[in-house]
Coordinates of C-alpha atoms in Angstrom, one line a residue:
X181 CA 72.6 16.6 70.0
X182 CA 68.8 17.7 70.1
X183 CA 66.3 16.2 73.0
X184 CA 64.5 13.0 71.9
X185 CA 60.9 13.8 70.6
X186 CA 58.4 12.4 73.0
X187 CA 57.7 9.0 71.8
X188 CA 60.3 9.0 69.1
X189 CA 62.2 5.7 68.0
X190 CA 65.9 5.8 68.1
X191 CA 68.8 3.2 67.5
X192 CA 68.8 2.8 71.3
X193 CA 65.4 1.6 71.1
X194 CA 66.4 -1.1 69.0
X195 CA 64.8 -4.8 69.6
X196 CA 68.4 -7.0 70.3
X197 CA 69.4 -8.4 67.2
X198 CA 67.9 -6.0 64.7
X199 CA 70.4 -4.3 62.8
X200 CA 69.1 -1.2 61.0
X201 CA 72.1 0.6 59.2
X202 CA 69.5 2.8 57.0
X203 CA 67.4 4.0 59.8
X204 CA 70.2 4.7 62.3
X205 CA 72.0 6.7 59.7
X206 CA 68.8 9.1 59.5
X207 CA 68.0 8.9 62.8
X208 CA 71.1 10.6 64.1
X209 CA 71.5 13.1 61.5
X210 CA 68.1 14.6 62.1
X211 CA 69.3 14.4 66.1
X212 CA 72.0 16.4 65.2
X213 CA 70.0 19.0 64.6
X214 CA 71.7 20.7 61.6
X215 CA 70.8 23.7 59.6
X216 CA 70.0 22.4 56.1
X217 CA 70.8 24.2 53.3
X218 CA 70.5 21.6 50.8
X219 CA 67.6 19.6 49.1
X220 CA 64.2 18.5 49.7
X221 CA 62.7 21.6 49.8
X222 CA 60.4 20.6 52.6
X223 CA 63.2 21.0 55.0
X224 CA 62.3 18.4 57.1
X225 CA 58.6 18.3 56.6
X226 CA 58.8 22.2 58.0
X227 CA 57.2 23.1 54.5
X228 CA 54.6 20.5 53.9
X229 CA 51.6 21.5 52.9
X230 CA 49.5 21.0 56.3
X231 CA 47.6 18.3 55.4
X232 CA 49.9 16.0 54.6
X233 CA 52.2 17.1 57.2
X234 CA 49.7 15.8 59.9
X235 CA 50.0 12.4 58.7
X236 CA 53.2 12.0 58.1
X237 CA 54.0 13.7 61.7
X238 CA 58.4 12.7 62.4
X239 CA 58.2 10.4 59.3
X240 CA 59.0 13.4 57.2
X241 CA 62.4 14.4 58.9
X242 CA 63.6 11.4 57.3
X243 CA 63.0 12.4 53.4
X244 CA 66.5 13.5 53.3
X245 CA 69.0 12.7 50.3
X246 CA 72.6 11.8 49.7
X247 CA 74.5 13.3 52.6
X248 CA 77.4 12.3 54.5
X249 CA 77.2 9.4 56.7
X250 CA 74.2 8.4 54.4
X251 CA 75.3 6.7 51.5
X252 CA 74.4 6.4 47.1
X253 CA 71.8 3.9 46.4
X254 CA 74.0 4.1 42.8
X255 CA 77.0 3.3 44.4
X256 CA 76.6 2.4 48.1
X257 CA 79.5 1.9 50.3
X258 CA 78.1 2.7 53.9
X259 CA 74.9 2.3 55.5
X260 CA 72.8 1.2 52.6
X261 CA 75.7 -1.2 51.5
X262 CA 76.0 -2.9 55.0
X263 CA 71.9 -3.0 55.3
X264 CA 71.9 -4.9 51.6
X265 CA 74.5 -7.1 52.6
X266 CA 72.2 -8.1 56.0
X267 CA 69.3 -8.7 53.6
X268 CA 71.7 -11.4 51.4
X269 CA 72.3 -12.9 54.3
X270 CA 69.2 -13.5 55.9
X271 CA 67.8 -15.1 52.2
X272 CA 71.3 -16.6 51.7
X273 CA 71.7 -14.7 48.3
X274 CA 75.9 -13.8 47.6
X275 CA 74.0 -10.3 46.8
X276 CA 71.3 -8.1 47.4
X277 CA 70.2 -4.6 45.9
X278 CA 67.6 -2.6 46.9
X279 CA 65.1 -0.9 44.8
X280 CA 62.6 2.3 45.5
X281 CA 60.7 1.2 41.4
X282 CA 59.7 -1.3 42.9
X283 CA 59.9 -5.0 41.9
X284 CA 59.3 -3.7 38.1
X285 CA 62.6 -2.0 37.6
X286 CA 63.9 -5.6 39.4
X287 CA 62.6 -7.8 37.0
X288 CA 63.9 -5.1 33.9
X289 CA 67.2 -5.1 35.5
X290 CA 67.5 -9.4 35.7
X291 CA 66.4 -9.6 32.2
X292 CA 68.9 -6.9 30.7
X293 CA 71.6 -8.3 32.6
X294 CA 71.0 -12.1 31.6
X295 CA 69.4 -11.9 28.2
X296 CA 72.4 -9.9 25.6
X297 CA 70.3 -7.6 22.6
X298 CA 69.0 -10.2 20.1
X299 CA 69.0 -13.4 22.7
X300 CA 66.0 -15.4 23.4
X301 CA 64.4 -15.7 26.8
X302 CA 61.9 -18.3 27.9
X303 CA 58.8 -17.3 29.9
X304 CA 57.8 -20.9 31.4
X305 CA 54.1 -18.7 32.2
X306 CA 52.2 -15.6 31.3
X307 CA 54.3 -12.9 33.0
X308 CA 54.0 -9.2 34.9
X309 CA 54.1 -6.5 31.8
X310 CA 57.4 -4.9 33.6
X311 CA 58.6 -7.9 32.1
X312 CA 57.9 -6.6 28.5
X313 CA 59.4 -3.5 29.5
X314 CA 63.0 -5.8 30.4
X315 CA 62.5 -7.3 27.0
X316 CA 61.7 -3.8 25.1
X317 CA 64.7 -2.5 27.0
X318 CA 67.1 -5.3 26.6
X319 CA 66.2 -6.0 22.8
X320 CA 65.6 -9.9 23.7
X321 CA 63.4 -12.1 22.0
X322 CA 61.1 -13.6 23.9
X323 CA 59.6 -16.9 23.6
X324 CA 56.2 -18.6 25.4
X325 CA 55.4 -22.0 26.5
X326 CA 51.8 -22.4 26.7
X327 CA 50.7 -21.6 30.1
X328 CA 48.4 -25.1 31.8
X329 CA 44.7 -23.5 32.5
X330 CA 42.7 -24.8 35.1
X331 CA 39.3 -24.6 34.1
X332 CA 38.1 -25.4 37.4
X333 CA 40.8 -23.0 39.1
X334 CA 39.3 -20.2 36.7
X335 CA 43.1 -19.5 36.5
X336 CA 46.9 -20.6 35.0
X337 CA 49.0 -22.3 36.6
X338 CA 52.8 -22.8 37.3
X339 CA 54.7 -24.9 35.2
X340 CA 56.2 -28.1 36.6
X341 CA 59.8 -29.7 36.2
X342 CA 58.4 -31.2 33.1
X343 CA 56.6 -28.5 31.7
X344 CA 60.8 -26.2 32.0
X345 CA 62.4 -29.5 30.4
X346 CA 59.5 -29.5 27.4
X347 CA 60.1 -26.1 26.6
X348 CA 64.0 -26.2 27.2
X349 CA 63.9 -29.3 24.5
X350 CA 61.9 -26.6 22.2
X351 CA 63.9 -23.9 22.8
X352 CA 67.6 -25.0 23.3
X353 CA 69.0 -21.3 22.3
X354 CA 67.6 -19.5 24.8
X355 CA 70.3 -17.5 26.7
X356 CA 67.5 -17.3 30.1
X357 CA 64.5 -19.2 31.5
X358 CA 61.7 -16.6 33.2
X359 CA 59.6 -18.1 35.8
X360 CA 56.9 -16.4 38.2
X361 CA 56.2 -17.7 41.1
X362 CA 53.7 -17.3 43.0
X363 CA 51.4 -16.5 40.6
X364 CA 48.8 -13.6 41.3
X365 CA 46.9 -15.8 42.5
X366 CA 49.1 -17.5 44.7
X367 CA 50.0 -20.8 43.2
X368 CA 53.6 -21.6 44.0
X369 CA 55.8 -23.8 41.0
X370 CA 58.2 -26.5 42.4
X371 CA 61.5 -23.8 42.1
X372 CA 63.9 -26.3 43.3
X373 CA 63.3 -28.9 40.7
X374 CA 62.7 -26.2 37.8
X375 CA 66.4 -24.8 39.1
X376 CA 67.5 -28.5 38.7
X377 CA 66.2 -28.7 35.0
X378 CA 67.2 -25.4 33.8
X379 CA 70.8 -25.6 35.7
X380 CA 71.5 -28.5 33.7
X381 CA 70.6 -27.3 30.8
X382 CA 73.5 -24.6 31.6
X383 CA 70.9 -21.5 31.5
X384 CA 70.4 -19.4 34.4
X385 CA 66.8 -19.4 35.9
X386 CA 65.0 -15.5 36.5
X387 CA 62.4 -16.0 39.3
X388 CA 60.0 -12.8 39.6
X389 CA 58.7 -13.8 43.3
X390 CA 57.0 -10.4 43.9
X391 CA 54.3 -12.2 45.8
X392 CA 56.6 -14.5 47.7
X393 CA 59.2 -12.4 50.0
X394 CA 57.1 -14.2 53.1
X395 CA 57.6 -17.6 51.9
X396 CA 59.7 -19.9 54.3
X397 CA 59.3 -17.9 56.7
X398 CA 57.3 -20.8 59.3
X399 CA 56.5 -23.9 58.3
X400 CA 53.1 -23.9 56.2
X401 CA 54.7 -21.7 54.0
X402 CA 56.2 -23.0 50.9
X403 CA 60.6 -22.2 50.3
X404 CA 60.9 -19.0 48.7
X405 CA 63.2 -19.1 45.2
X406 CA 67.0 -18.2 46.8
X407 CA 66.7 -21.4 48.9
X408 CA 65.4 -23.3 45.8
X409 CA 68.2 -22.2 43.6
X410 CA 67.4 -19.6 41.4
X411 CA 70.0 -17.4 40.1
X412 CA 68.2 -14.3 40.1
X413 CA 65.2 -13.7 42.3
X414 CA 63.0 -10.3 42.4
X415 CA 60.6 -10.0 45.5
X416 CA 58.7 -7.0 46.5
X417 CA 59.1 -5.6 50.2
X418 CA 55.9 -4.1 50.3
X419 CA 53.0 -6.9 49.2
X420 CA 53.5 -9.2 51.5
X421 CA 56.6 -7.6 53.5
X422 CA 55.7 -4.8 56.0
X423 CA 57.4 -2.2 53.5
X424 CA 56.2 1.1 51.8
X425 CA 54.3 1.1 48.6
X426 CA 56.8 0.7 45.9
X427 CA 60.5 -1.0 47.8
X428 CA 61.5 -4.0 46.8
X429 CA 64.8 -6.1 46.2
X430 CA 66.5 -8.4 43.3
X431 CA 68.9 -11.2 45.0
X432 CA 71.4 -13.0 43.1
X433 CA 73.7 -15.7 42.9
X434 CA 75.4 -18.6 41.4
X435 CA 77.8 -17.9 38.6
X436 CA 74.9 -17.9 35.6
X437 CA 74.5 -13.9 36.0
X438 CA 76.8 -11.3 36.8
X439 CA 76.6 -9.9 39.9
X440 CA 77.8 -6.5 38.5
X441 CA 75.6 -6.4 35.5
X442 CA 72.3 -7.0 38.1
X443 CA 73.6 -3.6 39.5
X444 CA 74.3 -1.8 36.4
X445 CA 71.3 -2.3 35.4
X446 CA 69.3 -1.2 38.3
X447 CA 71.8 2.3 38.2
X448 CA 70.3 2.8 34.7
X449 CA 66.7 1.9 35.9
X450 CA 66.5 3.2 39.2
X451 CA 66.3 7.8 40.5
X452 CA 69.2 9.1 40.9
X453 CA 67.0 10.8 44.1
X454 CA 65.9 7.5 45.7
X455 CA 63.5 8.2 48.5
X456 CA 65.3 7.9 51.7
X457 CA 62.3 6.8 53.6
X458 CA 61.5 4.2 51.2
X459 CA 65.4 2.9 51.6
X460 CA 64.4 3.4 55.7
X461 CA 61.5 1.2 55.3
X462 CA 63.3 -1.8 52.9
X463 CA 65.9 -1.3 56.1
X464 CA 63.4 -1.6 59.1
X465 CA 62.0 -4.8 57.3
X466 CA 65.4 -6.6 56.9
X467 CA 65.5 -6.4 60.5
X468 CA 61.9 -6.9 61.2
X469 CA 62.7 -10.5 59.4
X470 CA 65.1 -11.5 62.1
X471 CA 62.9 -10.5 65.3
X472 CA 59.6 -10.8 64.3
X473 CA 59.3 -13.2 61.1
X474 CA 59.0 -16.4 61.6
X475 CA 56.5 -15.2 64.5
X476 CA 54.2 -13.2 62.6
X477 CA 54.3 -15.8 60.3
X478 CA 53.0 -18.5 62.4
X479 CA 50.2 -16.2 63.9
X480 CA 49.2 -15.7 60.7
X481 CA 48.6 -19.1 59.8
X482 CA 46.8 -19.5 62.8
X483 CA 44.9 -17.3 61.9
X484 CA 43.8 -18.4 58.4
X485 CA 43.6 -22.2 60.0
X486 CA 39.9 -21.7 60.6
X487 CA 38.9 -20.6 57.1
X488 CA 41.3 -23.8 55.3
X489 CA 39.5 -26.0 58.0
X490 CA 36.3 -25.0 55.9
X491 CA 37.5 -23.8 52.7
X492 CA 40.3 -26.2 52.7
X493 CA 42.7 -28.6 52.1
X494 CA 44.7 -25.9 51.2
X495 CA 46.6 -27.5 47.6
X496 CA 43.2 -29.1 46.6
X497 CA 42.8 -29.8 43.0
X498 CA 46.5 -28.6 42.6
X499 CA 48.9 -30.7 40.3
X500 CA 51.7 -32.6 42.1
X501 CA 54.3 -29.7 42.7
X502 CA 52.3 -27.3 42.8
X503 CA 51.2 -25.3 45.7
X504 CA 49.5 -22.7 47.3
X505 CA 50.0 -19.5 49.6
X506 CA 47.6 -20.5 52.0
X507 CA 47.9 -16.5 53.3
X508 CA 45.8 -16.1 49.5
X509 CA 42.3 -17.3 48.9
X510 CA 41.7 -17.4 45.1
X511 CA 37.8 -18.4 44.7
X512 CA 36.7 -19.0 41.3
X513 CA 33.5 -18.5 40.3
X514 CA 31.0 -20.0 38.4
X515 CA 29.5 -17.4 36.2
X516 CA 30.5 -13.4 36.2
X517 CA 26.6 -13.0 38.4
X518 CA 28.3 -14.8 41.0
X519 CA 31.3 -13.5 41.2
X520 CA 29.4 -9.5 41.1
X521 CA 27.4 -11.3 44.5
X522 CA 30.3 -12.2 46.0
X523 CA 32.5 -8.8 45.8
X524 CA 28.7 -7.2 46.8
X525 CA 28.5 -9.4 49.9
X526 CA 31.9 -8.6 50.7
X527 CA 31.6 -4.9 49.9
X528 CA 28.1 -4.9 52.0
X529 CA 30.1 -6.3 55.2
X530 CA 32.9 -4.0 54.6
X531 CA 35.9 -6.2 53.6
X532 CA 37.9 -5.0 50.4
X533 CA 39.6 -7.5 48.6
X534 CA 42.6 -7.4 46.3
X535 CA 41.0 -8.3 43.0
X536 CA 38.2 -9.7 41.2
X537 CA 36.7 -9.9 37.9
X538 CA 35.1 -12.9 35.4
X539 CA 36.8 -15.5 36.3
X540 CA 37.2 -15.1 40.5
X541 CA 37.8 -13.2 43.7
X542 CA 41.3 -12.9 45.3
X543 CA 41.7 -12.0 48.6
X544 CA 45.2 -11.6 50.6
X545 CA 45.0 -12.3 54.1
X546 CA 49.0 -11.7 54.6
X547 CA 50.8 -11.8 57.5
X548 CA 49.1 -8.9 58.9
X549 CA 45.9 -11.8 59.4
X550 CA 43.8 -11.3 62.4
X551 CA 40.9 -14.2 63.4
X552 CA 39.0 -11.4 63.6
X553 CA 39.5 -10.4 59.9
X554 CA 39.8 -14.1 58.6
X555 CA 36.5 -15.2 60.9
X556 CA 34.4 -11.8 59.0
X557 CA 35.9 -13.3 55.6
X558 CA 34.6 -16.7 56.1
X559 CA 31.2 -15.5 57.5
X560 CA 30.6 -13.7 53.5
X561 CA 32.0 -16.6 51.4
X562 CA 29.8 -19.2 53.5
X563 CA 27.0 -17.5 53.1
X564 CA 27.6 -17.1 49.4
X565 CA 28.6 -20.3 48.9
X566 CA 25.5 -21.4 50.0
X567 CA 23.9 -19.4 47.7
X568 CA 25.7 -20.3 44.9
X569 CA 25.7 -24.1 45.6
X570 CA 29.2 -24.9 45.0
X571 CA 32.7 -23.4 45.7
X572 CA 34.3 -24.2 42.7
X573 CA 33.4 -22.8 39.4
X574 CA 31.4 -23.9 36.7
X575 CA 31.1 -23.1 32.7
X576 CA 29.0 -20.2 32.5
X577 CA 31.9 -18.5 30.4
X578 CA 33.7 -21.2 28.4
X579 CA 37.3 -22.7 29.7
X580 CA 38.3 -22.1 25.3
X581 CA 37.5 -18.4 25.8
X582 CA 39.8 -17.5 28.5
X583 CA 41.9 -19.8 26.9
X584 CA 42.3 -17.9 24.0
X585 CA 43.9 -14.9 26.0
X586 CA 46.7 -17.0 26.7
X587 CA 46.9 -19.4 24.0
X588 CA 48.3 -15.9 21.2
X589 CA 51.7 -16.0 23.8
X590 CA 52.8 -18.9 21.8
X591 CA 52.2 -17.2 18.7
X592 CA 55.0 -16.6 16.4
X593 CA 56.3 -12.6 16.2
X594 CA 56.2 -11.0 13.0
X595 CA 59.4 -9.0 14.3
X596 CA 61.3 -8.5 17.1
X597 CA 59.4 -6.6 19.8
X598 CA 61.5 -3.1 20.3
X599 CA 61.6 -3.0 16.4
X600 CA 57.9 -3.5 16.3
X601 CA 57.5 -0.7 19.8
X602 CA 59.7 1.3 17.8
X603 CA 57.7 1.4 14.3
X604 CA 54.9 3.5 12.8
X605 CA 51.5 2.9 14.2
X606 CA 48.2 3.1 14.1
X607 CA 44.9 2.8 16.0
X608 CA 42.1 0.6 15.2
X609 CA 39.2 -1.2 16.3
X610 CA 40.2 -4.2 18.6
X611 CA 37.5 -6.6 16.5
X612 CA 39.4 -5.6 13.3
X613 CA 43.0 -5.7 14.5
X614 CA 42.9 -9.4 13.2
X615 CA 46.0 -10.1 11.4
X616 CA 47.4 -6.7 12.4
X617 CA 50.9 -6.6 13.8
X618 CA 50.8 -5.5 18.0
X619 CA 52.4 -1.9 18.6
X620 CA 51.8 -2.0 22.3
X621 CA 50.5 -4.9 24.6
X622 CA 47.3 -5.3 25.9
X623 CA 47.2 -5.8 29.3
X624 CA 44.2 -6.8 31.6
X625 CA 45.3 -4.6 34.8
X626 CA 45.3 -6.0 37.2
X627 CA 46.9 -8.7 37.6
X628 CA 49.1 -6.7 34.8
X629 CA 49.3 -9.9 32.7
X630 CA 49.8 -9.3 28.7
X631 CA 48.1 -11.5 26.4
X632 CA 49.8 -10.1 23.5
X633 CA 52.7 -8.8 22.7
X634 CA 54.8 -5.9 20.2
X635 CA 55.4 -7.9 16.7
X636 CA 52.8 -10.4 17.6
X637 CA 49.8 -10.9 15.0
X638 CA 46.5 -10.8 16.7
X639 CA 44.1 -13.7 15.3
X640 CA 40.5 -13.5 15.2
X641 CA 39.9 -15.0 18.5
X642 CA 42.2 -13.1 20.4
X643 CA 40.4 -9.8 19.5
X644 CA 37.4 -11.7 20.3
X645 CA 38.5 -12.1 24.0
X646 CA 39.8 -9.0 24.4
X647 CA 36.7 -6.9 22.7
X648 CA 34.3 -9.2 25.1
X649 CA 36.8 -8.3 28.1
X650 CA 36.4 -4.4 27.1
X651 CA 33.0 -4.8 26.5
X652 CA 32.3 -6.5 30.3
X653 CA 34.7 -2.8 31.3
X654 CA 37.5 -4.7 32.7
X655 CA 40.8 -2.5 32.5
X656 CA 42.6 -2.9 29.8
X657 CA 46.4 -1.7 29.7
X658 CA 46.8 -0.5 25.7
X659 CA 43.2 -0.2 24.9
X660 CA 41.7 2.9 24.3
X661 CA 38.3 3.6 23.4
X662 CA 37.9 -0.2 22.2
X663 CA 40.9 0.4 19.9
X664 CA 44.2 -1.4 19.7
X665 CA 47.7 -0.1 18.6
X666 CA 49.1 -2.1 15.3
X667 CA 51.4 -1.2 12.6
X668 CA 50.8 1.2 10.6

């Protein structure tokens, strides 16, 4: 076996308790020190171009593929079985896959392995556009319930118990309920008693949690959707998670949804050349939850304590139910002039937030939350909230015109979405699209929300909202040079 590198991690380094199958499995086959003939073509970062090289430094001795002693992400039975099986049970999931497309290819694969071609799925609320790409894939129909808008949130919120029962009553054929949760914005819907609706019901309940792997981890933080009950829950290892850009992992259990068809589904979705240092990373983060979790959770919240303590309470103005990832700050804003002076002030005391646009500024303060970070946050959004004379938002534009973007979701389709993706089409203006039959959605990115969908008709108002979104050069997914894809 080679010499350790100088300040190189190895399995022996390992904090007690931390179980890395992933990681040790690369570790000591790059200590071997082997001659290899075989692909990447890097050879262990020996032929990286030298700039990236320097960054990724050892990291790139780990890009290594399907070797023996490491495992198939399409059919695992070693190391990257025993590290998915240490993930299930840390969430208490009966199963747990990992993913390297991210939480997209885990929401396609829960909706093509719950939803059979021609069923009906219920979204409860406006929902990420990989979940058109499940429904284009699958050939499901979906179906909408109109999303509750807060006009003094600037933003929609969860559904509540209620809200799942309504739509159940309305839509009693559906083969699968589709929740998300947390929003974008970080508003968390009441899980548990949504499981309890739709469970008895007898329909299994899709949770995309991509913004909620860190909940329950310390107490502040709301349960995430495996301990509320959902059958199949998708979270993302990387947003909130200390994980690479693009891991995630789909959990499932109950009897509602195949276990086997979750994973078929994610072979058909996923590379057949999965990166082994995103698997490494999903790996190191399983652990990471067991050692440093809960602890890194509670700092955090610590650390944001100061800015609630001002900001705060924390659920304020939220329905009963309904809460809020207080490692999130959503702050609506009055008229699009304030919220351009609020992203300035923040842009003028270098701090980069997440997202903003008409309706509000969203910052993520995550686990990674330093008083430091938090305290030069809260220094901006006093100041401009002094300015501004409020910290709520006001009716510069009108509640009924954001309204409108979601309101078309409940709309009728004209035909089945993949028949309608799959049709002639033709590009038109957006403002005289009206009555025109959707080809592709339109997508405000981010958060990566559609407002209308393939086989929807858009109506007057619709194109309204979205010409006056194009026109205020928001980024619109599907809209290209002001025009709008539609049936030929």
């Amino acid at each position: 076996m080679g010499a350790k590198t100088p300040g190189a991690w190895t399995p022996e380094d390992r904090t007690p308790g931390a179980s890395t199958p992933i990681l040790d499995a690369l570790i000591r086959h790059v200590q071997a020190a082997v001659c290899p003939l075989h692909v990447p073509g890097h050879r262990q970062g020996r032929l990286l171009p030298a700039p990236l090289a320097l960054w990724l430094g050892q990291a790139a001795k780990l890009d290594l593929t399907e070797l023996p002693g490491l495992d198939d992400l399409q059919q695992p039975d070693g190391c990257i079985a025993a590290s998915q099986a240490l993930a299930a049970a840390w969430y208490g999931s009966e199963a747990c896959w990992y993913s390297v497309n991210g939480s997209t290819a885990g929401v396609m694969a829960a909706l093509m392995a719950a939803v059979p071609e021609g069923g009906k799925v219920l979204f409860l609320n406006p929902c990420h556009q990989s979940a058109w790409r499940g429904v284009l894939w699958s050939g499901a129909v979906p179906a909408f319930w109109p999303p509750r808008y807060s006009p003094a949130l600037r933003s929609v919120l969860p559904p509540t118990a209620d809200d799942a029962a309504a739509a159940l009553a309305a839509h009693p054929d559906t083969a699968a309920v589709f929740l998300t949760s947390p929003t974008y914005q970080g508003w968390v819907a009441p899980v548990g008693e949504i499981a309890q609706v739709v469970h008895a019901a007898g329909k299994p309940l899709l949770v995309d949690e991509a913004h909620g792997a860190h909940l329950g981890l310390a107490p502040g933080l709301p349960p995430h959707s495996v301990a509320a009950g959902a059958d199949v829950v998708v979270q993302s290892v990387h947003k909130l998670l200390p994980g690479l850009t693009q891991t995630a992992w789909v959990h499932c259990q109950g009897p509602r949804v195949a276990p086997e068809r979750v994973a078929e589904m994610l072979r058909l979705l996923q590379t057949t050349s999965p990166s082994y240092l995103l698997l490494a990373s999903i790996d190191a983060v399983q652990a990471w939850l067991r050692t440093d979790g809960a602890s890194t959770a509670a700092r955090a919240l610590t650390a944001v304590a100061a800015f609630w303590a001002e900001a705060g309470p924390v659920d304020a103005g939220l329905p009963p139910g309904i809460r809020r990832d207080p490692l999130r700050h959503w702050q609506p804003v009055p008229s699009r002039a304030a919220g351009a002076d609020l992203q300035r002030r923040l842009a003028a005391a270098g701090v980069v937030p997440e997202y903003g646009d008409a309706l509000g500024v969203l910052s993520i303060f995550g686990l990674g939350a330093r008083e430091a970070d938090v305290a030069r946050y809260l220094e901006v959004w006093r100041a401009w909230a002094a300015a501004w004379g409020m910290r709520g938002a006001g009716d510069d534009l009108p509640s009924a015109w954001w309204d409108e973007l979601f309101a078309n979701l409940a709309a009728p389709f004209a035909l089945p979405p993949r028949q309608a993706f799959h049709r002639p089409r033709t590009r038109v203006p957006v403002r005289a699209a009206a009555g025109r039959v959707c080809a592709q959605p339109v997508t405000p990115y981010p958060p990566g929300v559609p407002v209308i969908w393939p086989g929807q008709r858009f109506s007057p108002a619709l194109c309204e909202a979205i010409a006056a979104l194009a026109d205020m050069g928001l980024a619109l997914h599907g809209l290209a040079d002001g025009c709008a894809w539609v049936l030929a």
